[in-house]
Amino acid sequence: AKKKVCVSPKYNATIAVPGVGEHPLQYNYSFWYSRRTPGRPASTQSYESNIKQIGSFASVEQFWRFYSHMIRPGDLTGHSDFHLFKEGIKPMWEDDANKLGGKWIIRLRKGLASRCWENLILAMLGEQFMVGGEICGAVVSVRFQEDIISIWNKTASDQATITRIRDTLRRVLNLPPNTIMEYKTHTDSIK
Amino acid sequence: GTRIIYDRKFLLECRSSPLAR
């Protein structure tokens, strides 16, 4: 009898692995990019279809190979976002890893996004937050008058984790002392 | 368990490695 070979989508997926001589990261990550079409409603479906995965990496060197070729957030125009999430987590509230979570949001005056984004993602990739597996990913959102960076975590009810993320953000971003930081749960954002 | 921690300075140094190009 002929045997049918089933390829599950799970096994078909490409998982990034560190190359020989490269420095592995604690987690694999994926870069995503999204750009909102002006005038379109931001429904879940249009959000998902607007978001494009750029690629995944597993080592420090692979990260730089992506990042060095990417446009800096400060040079983006229009309503655009870069997302850097752990491989397997979609940068959406609806993802299982995110649905009970929340995010720290920092609004930045124009001109600061590129430097802050780089410092944020280097801290995340280097495991500087020290909150176990709580971090899901980070986003930089380029808007008309200001830019926004955010870092998402799994458990919005975990006060110790949220405090630790905030303190690490203050340290690694070297923000002006009057910078306002706001924590939002994703269930609040949906409302 | 053990976690792989890198500081900013080390990550930036890796950028100039031939493997990062």
Short mmCIF file of C-alpha atoms in Angstrom, two decimals:
data_model
loop_
_atom_site.label_atom_id
_atom_site.label_comp_id
_atom_site.label_asym_id
_atom_site.label_seq_id
_atom_site.Cartn_x
_atom_site.Cartn_y
_atom_site.Cartn_z
CA ALA A 1 0.00 0.00 0.00
CA LYS A 2 1.14 3.49 -0.77
CA LYS A 3 1.90 5.62 2.21
CA LYS A 4 0.71 9.16 2.20
CA VAL A 5 3.17 11.68 3.58
CA CYS A 6 1.50 14.39 5.59
CA VAL A 7 3.35 17.61 6.11
CA SER A 8 1.87 19.43 9.04
CA PRO A 9 2.01 23.22 8.80
CA LYS A 10 3.97 23.10 12.02
CA TYR A 11 6.80 21.04 10.51
CA ASN A 12 6.63 22.93 7.27
CA ALA A 13 7.45 26.17 9.08
CA THR A 14 11.01 27.38 8.90
CA ILE A 15 12.59 27.73 12.31
CA ALA A 16 15.70 29.89 12.48
CA VAL A 17 18.87 28.24 13.88
CA PRO A 18 22.20 29.89 14.78
CA GLY A 19 24.98 29.41 12.23
CA VAL A 20 28.43 28.01 13.03
CA GLY A 21 30.45 30.46 15.13
CA GLU A 22 27.46 32.73 15.76
CA HIS A 23 26.22 33.86 19.16
CA PRO A 24 22.83 32.25 19.89
CA LEU A 25 20.05 34.30 21.44
CA GLN A 26 17.94 33.09 24.34
CA TYR A 27 14.91 33.15 22.00
CA ASN A 28 14.34 33.30 18.27
CA TYR A 29 12.61 36.45 17.01
CA SER A 30 10.78 37.64 13.91
CA PHE A 31 10.65 41.11 12.40
CA TRP A 32 7.32 42.35 11.06
CA TYR A 33 6.34 45.50 9.23
CA SER A 34 2.96 47.14 8.87
CA ARG A 35 1.68 50.21 7.15
CA ARG A 36 -1.85 51.50 7.41
CA THR A 37 -3.61 52.42 4.21
CA PRO A 38 -5.00 55.92 4.78
CA GLY A 39 -8.78 56.08 5.14
CA ARG A 40 -9.28 52.35 5.75
CA PRO A 41 -10.93 51.18 9.00
CA ALA A 42 -8.53 49.41 11.34
CA SER A 43 -10.50 46.18 11.72
CA THR A 44 -8.78 43.02 12.95
CA GLN A 45 -8.87 41.53 9.47
CA SER A 46 -7.34 44.53 7.75
CA TYR A 47 -4.73 44.76 10.52
CA GLU A 48 -3.71 41.16 9.97
CA SER A 49 -3.54 41.52 6.20
CA ASN A 50 -1.47 44.71 6.47
CA ILE A 51 1.18 43.14 8.63
CA LYS A 52 4.03 41.42 6.83
CA GLN A 53 6.67 39.16 8.31
CA ILE A 54 10.15 40.20 7.23
CA GLY A 55 12.05 37.22 8.63
CA SER A 56 13.28 35.30 11.67
CA PHE A 57 16.66 35.00 13.34
CA ALA A 58 18.27 32.95 16.09
CA SER A 59 21.64 34.63 16.66
CA VAL A 60 23.16 38.05 17.25
CA GLU A 61 24.83 37.98 13.84
CA GLN A 62 21.61 37.03 12.03
CA PHE A 63 19.85 39.90 13.79
CA TRP A 64 22.41 42.39 12.47
CA ARG A 65 22.08 40.98 8.95
CA PHE A 66 18.40 41.96 9.03
CA TYR A 67 18.67 45.13 11.01
CA SER A 68 21.54 46.67 9.02
CA HIS A 69 19.45 46.50 5.86
CA MET A 70 16.29 47.89 7.39
CA ILE A 71 15.28 51.51 7.15
CA ARG A 72 15.57 53.34 10.49
CA PRO A 73 12.20 54.11 12.10
CA GLY A 74 13.01 57.83 12.12
CA ASP A 75 13.29 57.72 8.31
CA LEU A 76 9.92 56.03 7.78
CA THR A 77 7.06 58.11 6.49
CA GLY A 78 3.33 57.79 7.03
CA HIS A 79 1.59 55.48 9.44
CA SER A 80 4.10 52.61 9.79
CA ASP A 81 5.24 50.15 12.43
CA PHE A 82 8.11 47.76 12.97
CA HIS A 83 7.39 44.84 15.28
CA LEU A 84 9.97 42.50 16.76
CA PHE A 85 8.33 39.50 18.42
CA LYS A 86 9.46 36.12 19.64
CA GLU A 87 9.22 33.62 16.80
CA GLY A 88 5.76 32.06 16.84
CA ILE A 89 4.00 35.03 18.48
CA LYS A 90 2.01 37.24 16.15
CA PRO A 91 2.15 40.95 17.00
CA MET A 92 -1.59 41.00 17.70
CA TRP A 93 -3.68 41.11 20.87
CA GLU A 94 -5.49 37.98 19.72
CA ASP A 95 -2.40 35.77 19.84
CA ASP A 96 -2.54 33.29 22.75
CA ALA A 97 0.73 34.67 24.16
CA ASN A 98 -0.65 38.23 24.18
CA LYS A 99 -4.32 37.95 25.07
CA LEU A 100 -3.85 38.19 28.86
CA GLY A 101 -1.01 40.67 28.49
CA GLY A 102 -0.35 44.34 28.15
CA LYS A 103 2.28 46.84 27.10
CA TRP A 104 4.35 49.73 28.31
CA ILE A 105 3.92 52.69 25.98
CA ILE A 106 6.35 55.57 25.62
CA ARG A 107 5.51 58.54 23.43
CA LEU A 108 8.54 60.16 21.85
CA ARG A 109 8.96 63.51 20.26
CA LYS A 110 10.13 63.34 16.65
CA GLY A 111 13.82 62.62 16.26
CA LEU A 112 14.19 60.09 19.09
CA ALA A 113 12.62 56.95 17.60
CA SER A 114 15.63 55.42 15.84
CA ARG A 115 17.93 55.60 18.87
CA CYS A 116 15.24 54.48 21.36
CA TRP A 117 14.09 51.59 19.16
CA GLU A 118 17.65 50.30 18.81
CA ASN A 119 18.28 50.51 22.56
CA LEU A 120 14.95 48.81 23.28
CA ILE A 121 15.47 45.85 20.96
CA LEU A 122 19.10 45.36 22.01
CA ALA A 123 17.92 45.17 25.63
CA MET A 124 15.23 42.67 24.67
CA LEU A 125 17.52 40.43 22.57
CA GLY A 126 20.20 40.53 25.29
CA GLU A 127 17.68 39.48 27.99
CA GLN A 128 18.21 42.65 30.01
CA PHE A 129 14.66 42.70 31.38
CA MET A 130 15.17 39.65 33.65
CA VAL A 131 11.49 38.68 33.69
CA GLY A 132 11.82 35.06 32.59
CA GLY A 133 9.66 34.31 29.55
CA GLU A 134 7.33 37.28 30.12
CA ILE A 135 8.43 39.49 27.21
CA CYS A 136 6.49 38.92 23.97
CA GLY A 137 7.91 41.61 21.72
CA ALA A 138 8.40 45.29 20.97
CA VAL A 139 6.87 47.78 18.54
CA VAL A 140 7.88 51.14 17.15
CA SER A 141 5.01 53.12 15.66
CA VAL A 142 5.75 56.07 13.43
CA ARG A 143 2.96 58.62 13.46
CA PHE A 144 2.43 62.13 12.17
CA GLN A 145 3.33 64.25 15.19
CA GLU A 146 5.08 61.80 17.51
CA ASP A 147 6.43 58.27 17.57
CA ILE A 148 5.55 55.55 20.05
CA ILE A 149 7.59 52.61 21.29
CA SER A 150 6.08 49.80 23.29
CA ILE A 151 7.08 46.53 24.84
CA TRP A 152 4.53 43.77 25.27
CA ASN A 153 4.43 41.18 28.05
CA LYS A 154 2.36 38.06 28.64
CA THR A 155 0.70 38.70 32.00
CA ALA A 156 -0.85 42.10 32.61
CA SER A 157 -1.78 41.10 36.19
CA ASP A 158 1.84 40.39 37.18
CA GLN A 159 2.73 43.58 39.04
CA ALA A 160 6.32 42.58 39.87
CA THR A 161 7.08 41.88 36.20
CA ILE A 162 5.49 45.13 35.04
CA THR A 163 7.49 47.17 37.56
CA ARG A 164 10.70 45.45 36.56
CA ILE A 165 10.07 46.09 32.86
CA ARG A 166 9.42 49.78 33.59
CA ASP A 167 12.63 50.16 35.60
CA THR A 168 14.67 48.41 32.91
CA LEU A 169 13.13 50.65 30.24
CA ARG A 170 14.15 53.73 32.20
CA ARG A 171 17.69 52.43 32.49
CA VAL A 172 18.26 51.24 28.92
CA LEU A 173 16.45 54.02 27.05
CA ASN A 174 18.09 56.87 28.91
CA LEU A 175 14.95 58.94 28.50
CA PRO A 176 14.46 62.59 29.44
CA PRO A 177 13.25 62.71 33.09
CA ASN A 178 9.83 64.12 32.16
CA THR A 179 9.01 61.22 29.79
CA ILE A 180 5.59 59.74 30.51
CA MET A 181 5.30 55.97 30.59
CA GLU A 182 1.91 54.34 30.48
CA TYR A 183 0.92 50.69 30.98
CA LYS A 184 -2.10 49.44 29.04
CA THR A 185 -3.61 45.98 29.20
CA HIS A 186 -4.61 44.61 25.80
CA THR A 187 -8.19 44.16 27.01
CA ASP A 188 -8.28 47.94 27.68
CA SER A 189 -6.86 48.59 24.21
CA ILE A 190 -9.62 46.47 22.62
CA LYS A 191 -12.25 48.59 24.37
CA GLY B 1 17.86 27.56 33.95
CA THR B 2 20.76 29.45 32.39
CA ARG B 3 19.85 32.47 30.34
CA ILE B 4 21.87 33.94 27.51
CA ILE B 5 22.47 37.55 28.47
CA TYR B 6 24.30 40.11 26.31
CA ASP B 7 24.87 43.76 27.09
CA ARG B 8 24.48 46.52 24.53
CA LYS B 9 28.23 46.99 24.12
CA PHE B 10 28.79 43.32 23.22
CA LEU B 11 25.87 43.26 20.77
CA LEU B 12 27.21 46.36 19.03
CA GLU B 13 30.69 44.80 18.77
CA CYS B 14 29.17 41.75 17.01
CA ARG B 15 27.83 44.05 14.31
CA SER B 16 31.29 44.42 12.76
CA SER B 17 31.89 40.65 12.57
CA PRO B 18 32.04 39.21 9.01
CA LEU B 19 29.30 36.77 10.10
CA ALA B 20 26.95 39.73 10.62
CA ARG B 21 27.19 40.81 6.99
#
